[in-house]
Coordinates of C-alpha atoms in Angstrom, one line a residue:
R10 CA 126.0 56.2 120.4
R11 CA 122.4 54.8 121.1
H12 CA 123.1 55.5 124.7
A13 CA 123.8 59.1 123.6
D14 CA 120.8 59.5 121.4
D15 CA 118.6 58.1 124.2
A16 CA 120.1 60.6 126.8
V17 CA 119.5 63.5 124.4
A18 CA 116.0 62.4 123.7
A19 CA 115.0 62.0 127.4
V20 CA 116.4 65.4 128.3
R21 CA 114.4 66.9 125.3
D22 CA 111.3 64.8 126.4
R23 CA 112.1 66.4 130.4
E24 CA 112.8 70.0 128.9
S25 CA 110.2 69.8 126.1
P26 CA 108.4 73.4 125.8
S27 CA 104.9 71.8 126.4
R28 CA 105.8 70.4 129.5
I29 CA 107.8 73.4 130.5
A30 CA 104.5 75.5 129.5
S31 CA 102.1 73.2 131.1
S32 CA 104.1 73.4 134.8
S33 CA 102.8 76.9 135.8
P34 CA 99.6 78.6 134.0
N35 CA 101.1 81.6 135.0
L36 CA 104.1 81.2 132.6
D37 CA 104.2 82.8 129.0
L38 CA 107.3 81.0 127.1
E39 CA 108.4 82.1 123.9
F40 CA 111.0 80.9 121.5
V41 CA 112.3 84.3 119.7
S42 CA 114.7 84.3 116.9
D43 CA 115.5 88.2 117.8
C44 CA 115.0 89.8 120.9
H45 CA 116.1 93.7 121.5
F46 CA 115.6 96.4 123.5
V47 CA 114.0 99.6 121.6
S48 CA 113.4 101.8 125.0
K49 CA 113.9 102.0 128.5
R50 CA 110.9 99.6 128.9
G51 CA 110.4 98.2 125.8
L52 CA 111.4 94.9 124.4
N53 CA 111.0 93.9 120.4
V54 CA 110.6 90.2 120.4
T55 CA 110.3 88.1 117.2
C56 CA 108.6 85.3 118.2
Y57 CA 108.5 81.7 115.9
D58 CA 106.5 80.2 118.7
N59 CA 104.8 80.2 122.3
S60 CA 103.4 78.1 125.2
T61 CA 99.9 79.6 124.0
W62 CA 100.5 77.5 120.7
L63 CA 102.1 74.8 122.3
E64 CA 98.8 74.1 124.3
D65 CA 96.8 74.5 121.3
D66 CA 98.7 71.8 119.8
K67 CA 98.5 69.7 122.6
E68 CA 94.6 70.0 122.6
G69 CA 94.2 69.1 119.3
G70 CA 93.9 72.4 118.0
G71 CA 97.1 72.3 116.0
G72 CA 96.1 71.7 112.5
D73 CA 98.3 70.7 109.7
D74 CA 101.0 71.8 111.9
A75 CA 100.7 69.2 115.0
A76 CA 101.4 65.5 114.5
G77 CA 100.6 62.7 117.1
G78 CA 100.0 59.2 117.7
D79 CA 96.6 57.4 118.5
N80 CA 97.9 57.6 122.5
I81 CA 96.0 60.5 124.2
A82 CA 98.6 59.9 126.6
E83 CA 101.2 61.1 124.9
P84 CA 101.2 65.1 124.1
R85 CA 101.3 65.8 120.2
R86 CA 104.5 67.1 118.8
R87 CA 104.5 70.3 116.9
R88 CA 105.9 69.9 113.2
W89 CA 108.2 73.4 113.8
T90 CA 107.3 75.4 110.8
P91 CA 108.6 78.6 112.2
T92 CA 106.1 81.9 111.1
P93 CA 107.8 84.4 113.5
R94 CA 105.5 87.6 114.6
S95 CA 107.6 90.6 115.5
R96 CA 106.0 92.8 118.7
V97 CA 107.3 95.0 121.6
V98 CA 106.5 94.2 125.2
T99 CA 106.6 96.2 128.0
G100 CA 107.6 95.5 131.6
R101 CA 108.4 97.2 134.9
R102 CA 111.7 94.9 135.4
F103 CA 113.6 92.7 133.2
L104 CA 115.8 90.1 134.2
V105 CA 118.5 89.1 131.8
A106 CA 119.6 85.3 131.7
T107 CA 121.2 84.9 128.6
G108 CA 123.9 83.0 129.8
A109 CA 127.6 82.6 128.1
S110 CA 128.7 80.8 124.8
P111 CA 131.9 79.1 124.1
I112 CA 134.9 80.9 122.9
V113 CA 135.8 80.5 119.5
P114 CA 138.8 82.2 118.3
P115 CA 138.3 83.3 114.3
H116 CA 141.2 82.2 113.4
L117 CA 141.2 78.6 114.9
A118 CA 137.9 77.9 113.4
E119 CA 138.8 79.5 109.9
A120 CA 142.1 77.5 110.0
A121 CA 140.3 74.3 110.7
E122 CA 137.9 74.9 108.3
R123 CA 140.6 75.6 105.5
S124 CA 142.4 72.4 106.1
G125 CA 139.4 70.1 106.2
V126 CA 139.4 69.6 110.2
P127 CA 135.8 69.4 111.8
W128 CA 136.0 71.6 114.9
Y129 CA 133.5 71.4 117.9
T130 CA 132.8 73.1 121.3
Y131 CA 131.0 71.6 124.4
R132 CA 127.8 72.4 122.8
T133 CA 128.3 70.3 119.9
V134 CA 131.0 67.4 120.3
L135 CA 128.1 65.0 121.6
R136 CA 125.2 66.5 119.3
P137 CA 123.6 63.2 118.0
R138 CA 123.6 62.5 114.1
A139 CA 121.6 64.5 111.7
R140 CA 119.9 61.0 111.1
P141 CA 119.3 58.5 114.0
G142 CA 120.7 55.2 112.9
S143 CA 122.2 56.5 109.4
T144 CA 125.9 56.1 108.8
A145 CA 125.8 59.2 106.4
R146 CA 129.0 61.9 106.9
D147 CA 127.3 65.1 108.7
G148 CA 130.1 66.4 110.2
S149 CA 129.2 64.8 113.9
I150 CA 132.2 63.3 115.7
W151 CA 130.6 59.8 115.7
N152 CA 132.0 59.7 111.6
L153 CA 135.3 59.0 113.4
L154 CA 134.0 56.3 115.1
D155 CA 132.6 55.2 112.1
D156 CA 136.0 55.4 110.1
I157 CA 137.8 53.5 112.6
A158 CA 135.4 50.8 112.3
E159 CA 135.5 50.8 108.7
T160 CA 139.7 50.9 109.2
N161 CA 139.6 48.1 111.8
E162 CA 137.3 45.9 109.8
M163 CA 139.8 46.4 106.8
A164 CA 143.0 45.2 108.6
G165 CA 141.1 42.3 110.0
A166 CA 140.6 41.3 106.2
D167 CA 143.6 41.4 105.3
G168 CA 145.2 40.4 108.9
S169 CA 147.4 43.4 109.0
G170 CA 146.2 44.9 112.2
A171 CA 145.0 48.6 112.2
G172 CA 148.5 50.5 113.2
N173 CA 149.3 53.4 114.2
D174 CA 148.8 55.9 110.8
G175 CA 145.1 55.3 110.9
T176 CA 144.3 56.1 114.5
P177 CA 142.4 59.8 114.6
R178 CA 143.4 62.0 116.7
I179 CA 141.0 64.1 118.7
I180 CA 143.1 67.6 119.8
V181 CA 141.6 69.3 122.8
A182 CA 142.4 72.9 123.3
G183 CA 142.4 74.0 126.8
G184 CA 142.7 72.7 130.2
G185 CA 139.9 73.8 132.5
A186 CA 137.0 71.8 133.7
T187 CA 135.3 71.4 130.6
A188 CA 138.6 69.9 128.9
C189 CA 139.0 67.4 131.6
E190 CA 135.5 66.0 131.9
L191 CA 135.0 65.9 128.0
S192 CA 138.6 64.6 127.1
Q193 CA 137.6 61.3 129.9
S194 CA 134.6 60.7 128.0
L195 CA 135.8 60.8 124.7
A196 CA 138.3 58.7 125.7
R197 CA 136.1 56.3 127.4
L198 CA 133.8 56.2 124.5
G199 CA 136.3 55.7 121.2
G200 CA 139.5 55.3 122.6
G201 CA 141.7 52.1 123.2
P202 CA 144.2 50.2 120.9
D203 CA 141.7 49.8 118.5
G204 CA 140.0 53.5 119.1
W205 CA 141.1 57.3 118.5
D206 CA 143.9 59.5 120.7
V207 CA 143.1 62.1 122.7
T208 CA 145.6 64.8 123.6
V209 CA 144.8 67.7 125.9
V210 CA 147.0 70.8 124.5
A211 CA 147.2 73.6 127.9
P212 CA 149.4 75.7 129.7
S213 CA 148.0 73.9 132.8
I214 CA 145.3 71.9 134.0
L215 CA 142.7 73.1 136.3
P216 CA 144.1 76.9 136.4
G217 CA 143.5 78.5 139.8
E218 CA 142.6 75.3 141.7
D219 CA 145.2 73.2 144.5
V220 CA 148.1 71.8 143.0
A221 CA 146.5 68.5 144.6
L222 CA 143.8 68.5 142.3
R223 CA 145.6 69.3 139.1
R224 CA 147.3 66.4 140.1
A225 CA 144.6 64.4 140.5
A226 CA 143.0 65.5 137.3
I227 CA 146.1 64.5 135.4
Q228 CA 146.6 60.9 136.8
L229 CA 142.5 60.8 136.2
L230 CA 142.9 61.3 132.2
T231 CA 146.3 59.6 131.7
D232 CA 144.9 56.6 133.7
D233 CA 142.2 56.7 130.8
G234 CA 144.8 56.6 127.8
V235 CA 144.3 60.7 127.5
T236 CA 148.1 62.3 126.5
V237 CA 148.4 65.7 128.7
V238 CA 150.3 68.1 127.2
L239 CA 151.0 71.2 129.5
G240 CA 152.8 74.3 128.6
R241 CA 151.5 74.8 125.4
R242 CA 148.8 76.5 123.7
V243 CA 147.4 75.5 120.4
E244 CA 148.0 78.2 117.7
D245 CA 147.0 77.2 114.0
V246 CA 145.7 73.9 111.9
V247 CA 147.7 73.9 109.2
R248 CA 147.6 70.7 106.1
N249 CA 150.7 68.7 105.5
S250 CA 151.4 66.4 102.7
V251 CA 150.0 62.8 102.7
D252 CA 151.7 60.3 101.0
L253 CA 149.8 58.1 98.7
D254 CA 150.0 54.9 101.1
D255 CA 148.5 56.8 104.0
E256 CA 146.0 58.3 102.0
E257 CA 145.2 54.6 101.3
R258 CA 145.0 53.3 104.5
G259 CA 143.2 57.1 106.4
G260 CA 143.4 59.5 104.2
K261 CA 139.5 59.4 103.9
M262 CA 139.4 60.2 107.5
S263 CA 138.4 63.7 108.8
G264 CA 141.2 65.7 108.9
A265 CA 143.6 63.4 108.1
G266 CA 146.9 64.8 106.7
A267 CA 146.7 67.6 109.1
E268 CA 148.5 69.1 112.0
V269 CA 148.0 71.8 114.9
V270 CA 150.9 74.0 115.1
L271 CA 151.5 74.7 118.8
D272 CA 153.4 77.9 120.6
D273 CA 156.7 76.8 120.6
G274 CA 156.5 75.9 116.9
S275 CA 156.4 71.8 117.2
S276 CA 152.9 70.3 115.9
L277 CA 150.6 67.3 116.6
P278 CA 148.7 65.7 114.1
V279 CA 145.1 66.4 114.3
S280 CA 141.4 64.5 112.8
A281 CA 139.4 66.9 114.7
L282 CA 139.7 69.8 117.1
L283 CA 137.5 70.5 120.2
L284 CA 138.0 74.1 121.9
C285 CA 137.6 74.6 125.4
L286 CA 138.9 78.2 125.9
G287 CA 136.5 79.5 128.4
R288 CA 132.8 81.1 127.9
S289 CA 131.8 84.8 127.1
P290 CA 128.6 86.6 127.5
D291 CA 129.4 89.0 125.1
G292 CA 127.5 87.5 122.3
S293 CA 124.0 87.2 123.6
L294 CA 124.8 90.8 125.3
E295 CA 125.4 92.5 122.2
S296 CA 122.1 91.5 120.9
L297 CA 119.8 93.0 123.4
N298 CA 120.8 96.5 122.6
L299 CA 121.0 97.1 126.6
T300 CA 122.1 100.5 125.7
A301 CA 118.8 101.0 124.6
A302 CA 117.2 100.0 128.1
G303 CA 120.0 102.5 129.9
A304 CA 122.2 99.7 131.0
T305 CA 125.7 98.4 130.7
Y306 CA 128.0 95.8 130.3
T307 CA 131.8 95.0 130.4
P308 CA 133.1 92.6 127.6
G309 CA 134.0 89.4 128.8
R310 CA 132.2 90.1 132.2
G311 CA 128.6 90.8 131.8
V312 CA 125.9 93.2 132.5
D313 CA 127.4 95.4 135.4
V314 CA 125.6 94.8 138.3
N315 CA 126.0 95.4 142.4
S316 CA 126.4 92.2 144.7
Y317 CA 122.1 92.1 144.6
L318 CA 122.4 91.8 140.5
R319 CA 120.6 95.1 139.7
S320 CA 121.9 97.1 137.3
R321 CA 124.2 100.0 138.2
T322 CA 122.8 102.3 135.3
A323 CA 119.1 100.9 134.9
K324 CA 117.3 100.2 138.2
H325 CA 115.2 98.0 136.2
I326 CA 117.7 95.9 134.8
Y327 CA 118.7 92.8 137.1
A328 CA 121.2 89.9 135.4
C329 CA 121.9 86.4 137.2
G330 CA 124.1 83.5 136.1
D331 CA 127.0 83.7 133.7
C332 CA 126.2 87.0 132.4
A333 CA 126.5 88.8 135.7
S334 CA 129.6 91.2 136.3
S335 CA 129.1 90.6 139.8
I336 CA 129.9 86.2 139.9
P337 CA 134.0 85.6 140.3
P338 CA 134.9 83.6 136.7
R339 CA 135.5 80.9 138.8
D340 CA 132.3 81.0 140.7
R341 CA 130.1 80.5 137.2
R342 CA 129.1 77.5 137.9
A343 CA 125.1 75.4 137.2
A344 CA 124.7 75.4 140.7
H345 CA 125.8 79.3 141.0
A346 CA 123.6 80.2 138.6
G347 CA 120.6 78.7 140.2
W348 CA 121.3 80.5 143.7
T349 CA 121.4 84.1 141.5
G350 CA 118.8 83.5 139.3
F351 CA 116.8 82.8 142.8
H352 CA 117.8 85.9 144.6
A353 CA 117.7 87.9 141.1
V354 CA 113.8 87.4 141.3
R355 CA 113.5 87.6 145.2
N356 CA 115.6 91.0 144.9
A357 CA 113.5 92.2 141.6
L358 CA 110.1 91.4 143.7
V359 CA 110.9 92.9 147.2
P360 CA 109.2 96.4 147.5
V361 CA 111.7 97.3 150.4
P362 CA 115.2 97.6 149.7
F363 CA 116.5 97.0 152.9
L364 CA 114.8 93.0 152.9
R365 CA 116.8 92.2 149.6
S366 CA 119.6 90.4 150.1
P367 CA 123.7 90.0 148.3
A368 CA 123.2 86.9 146.2
V369 CA 127.1 86.3 145.8
H370 CA 127.6 83.2 147.8
P371 CA 131.0 83.2 149.5
N372 CA 131.7 79.3 149.2
V373 CA 130.4 77.8 145.9
P374 CA 131.3 74.3 145.6
R375 CA 133.6 74.1 142.4
V376 CA 132.6 70.3 141.0
V377 CA 134.8 68.6 138.2
Y378 CA 132.6 65.9 136.7
T379 CA 135.4 63.6 136.2
D380 CA 134.8 60.0 136.9
P381 CA 135.3 60.1 140.0
E382 CA 134.7 63.6 140.6
L383 CA 136.7 66.2 141.8
G384 CA 135.4 69.0 143.6
A385 CA 136.6 72.3 145.8
A386 CA 135.1 74.8 148.2
G387 CA 136.3 78.3 149.6
M388 CA 139.7 79.3 149.7
T389 CA 142.7 77.6 148.1
E390 CA 146.1 76.8 149.5
E391 CA 147.5 79.3 147.8
E392 CA 145.0 81.7 148.5
C393 CA 145.3 80.9 152.2
V394 CA 149.0 81.3 152.1
R395 CA 148.5 85.2 150.5
R396 CA 145.9 85.9 153.3
Y397 CA 146.8 84.3 156.4
G398 CA 150.6 83.2 156.0
A399 CA 152.0 79.9 154.9
A400 CA 151.4 76.6 157.4
A401 CA 154.0 75.1 159.3
A402 CA 153.7 71.6 157.7
A403 CA 151.8 69.6 154.8
A404 CA 149.3 67.3 156.4
G405 CA 149.9 63.7 155.0
A406 CA 148.0 60.3 154.6
G407 CA 145.7 60.8 157.5
G408 CA 147.7 63.0 159.5
G409 CA 147.7 67.2 160.1
G410 CA 150.0 70.0 160.1
G411 CA 149.6 73.4 161.4
G412 CA 151.5 76.6 162.2
G413 CA 152.1 79.5 160.1
G414 CA 149.2 81.0 159.7
Y415 CA 146.2 78.5 159.3
A416 CA 145.8 74.8 160.1
S417 CA 145.9 71.8 157.2
L418 CA 144.7 68.0 157.3
T419 CA 144.4 66.1 154.0
A420 CA 143.3 62.7 154.4
S421 CA 144.3 59.7 151.5
E422 CA 142.0 57.5 150.2
H423 CA 144.6 55.1 150.2
N424 CA 144.7 51.2 151.9
T425 CA 140.9 52.5 153.1
D426 CA 137.6 50.3 153.3
R427 CA 136.2 52.3 150.3
S428 CA 138.9 52.5 148.2
D429 CA 139.8 48.1 148.8
V430 CA 135.8 47.8 147.6
E431 CA 136.2 50.0 144.6
R432 CA 139.5 49.4 143.3
I433 CA 138.3 47.5 140.1
E434 CA 135.9 50.1 139.2
R435 CA 138.0 53.2 139.5
S436 CA 141.6 54.2 140.8
P437 CA 141.6 54.7 144.5
R438 CA 145.1 56.5 144.1
V439 CA 144.0 59.9 143.1
G440 CA 141.3 60.4 146.3
F441 CA 141.6 62.6 149.0
V442 CA 140.2 65.0 151.1
S443 CA 141.9 68.1 152.2
L444 CA 140.7 71.0 154.6
R445 CA 142.1 74.2 155.4
A446 CA 140.9 76.1 158.6
S447 CA 142.1 79.5 160.6
P448 CA 144.3 78.9 163.6
I449 CA 141.8 80.7 165.7
G450 CA 138.4 79.1 166.0
G451 CA 139.2 76.5 163.7
R452 CA 136.7 78.2 161.3
I453 CA 136.8 76.2 157.7
L454 CA 138.6 78.1 154.9
G455 CA 138.4 75.9 152.3
G456 CA 138.1 72.2 151.0
T457 CA 139.3 70.3 148.2
S458 CA 138.4 66.5 147.5
A459 CA 139.1 64.0 145.0
G460 CA 137.0 60.9 144.6

């Protein structure tokens, strides 16, 4: 917990408004509580702070709203006392970079709250406590760790052991990259014999990726103690009866006595629910009132733009990242968001149309930040088969395969020097590299790696 608090503090310091505002004299950084178009080139913003005020605070002009130590090298920190100011700003071009938000099915959120089960998304699950160092219940995931520590302490006092009845259970709904990353992190953070159980419930793991990569992901998760339930979806959260004995031992825990109901009618005990069901740009785009500017967007896909990230209906509107419709869902990653942001600004400022460049990269790396990492780029095996025909044979460890419509090569990390050296730090069983190439010319079509 202390490490998490320190990491969050470091990120906040690196990305603090004053640091960003001072990075460029031409940057006007504003923090808004509301922002929407009122005309084709008019944007109404309700601003509660901006970089000009922050610069005044840093220079000591913050008055009662500023606070800082005696160390002049330390920037003064503003006590956030919002005083919203609304005005309309105009511009020749606008770039929409509102990203996407986690998808939260209303019926699941309502059922969890009704059953007393805390639910989280990737944005909230590792959020630090409301008061650092405090053990007060604030709805954070750290409350479960407090419950575990208290239960183990009580069990140790009477010599009975913690037992399984009082074990908190975290259910992760979804099987994408975020679900894999967070479930492994949670298992390492509070798992083990005296910790919580982590269970992933999903139709499949890493859908759309190669079978070998899916198997590697499942192996990594199970090695860290994560239970993987495939072919199922979380449909509901219900409260069941908790007998007196269970209530005395574990009933005080968050969500004690609750269960998630799966689509086949079965159920699993749950203490906390983590929703990793994808992201959608709809929420932020709805509030922007893009129709006033002449732009349109497609629900679930984003602002309707061409390959140059320019709106199809409003030539002065550009979009990038997760809220741009031309970006394939599989390629909506942080690396590609930066790539599209650069090209969106470039295309908006280039005066000559033929100098503009398409912003959709054909081979965006897809990385799953587990330990070790999983990665892929280009076409998958299934896509190669659909386009070029099946390969004659699959490649084994260190061997090659070819024939058919494309050639393939897979090399396993097992029994290599690296696996021998690092086998204590991580499992070498999942490490491999797989490449696919066209039979004529040997052009690389795609690749997959683990480790």
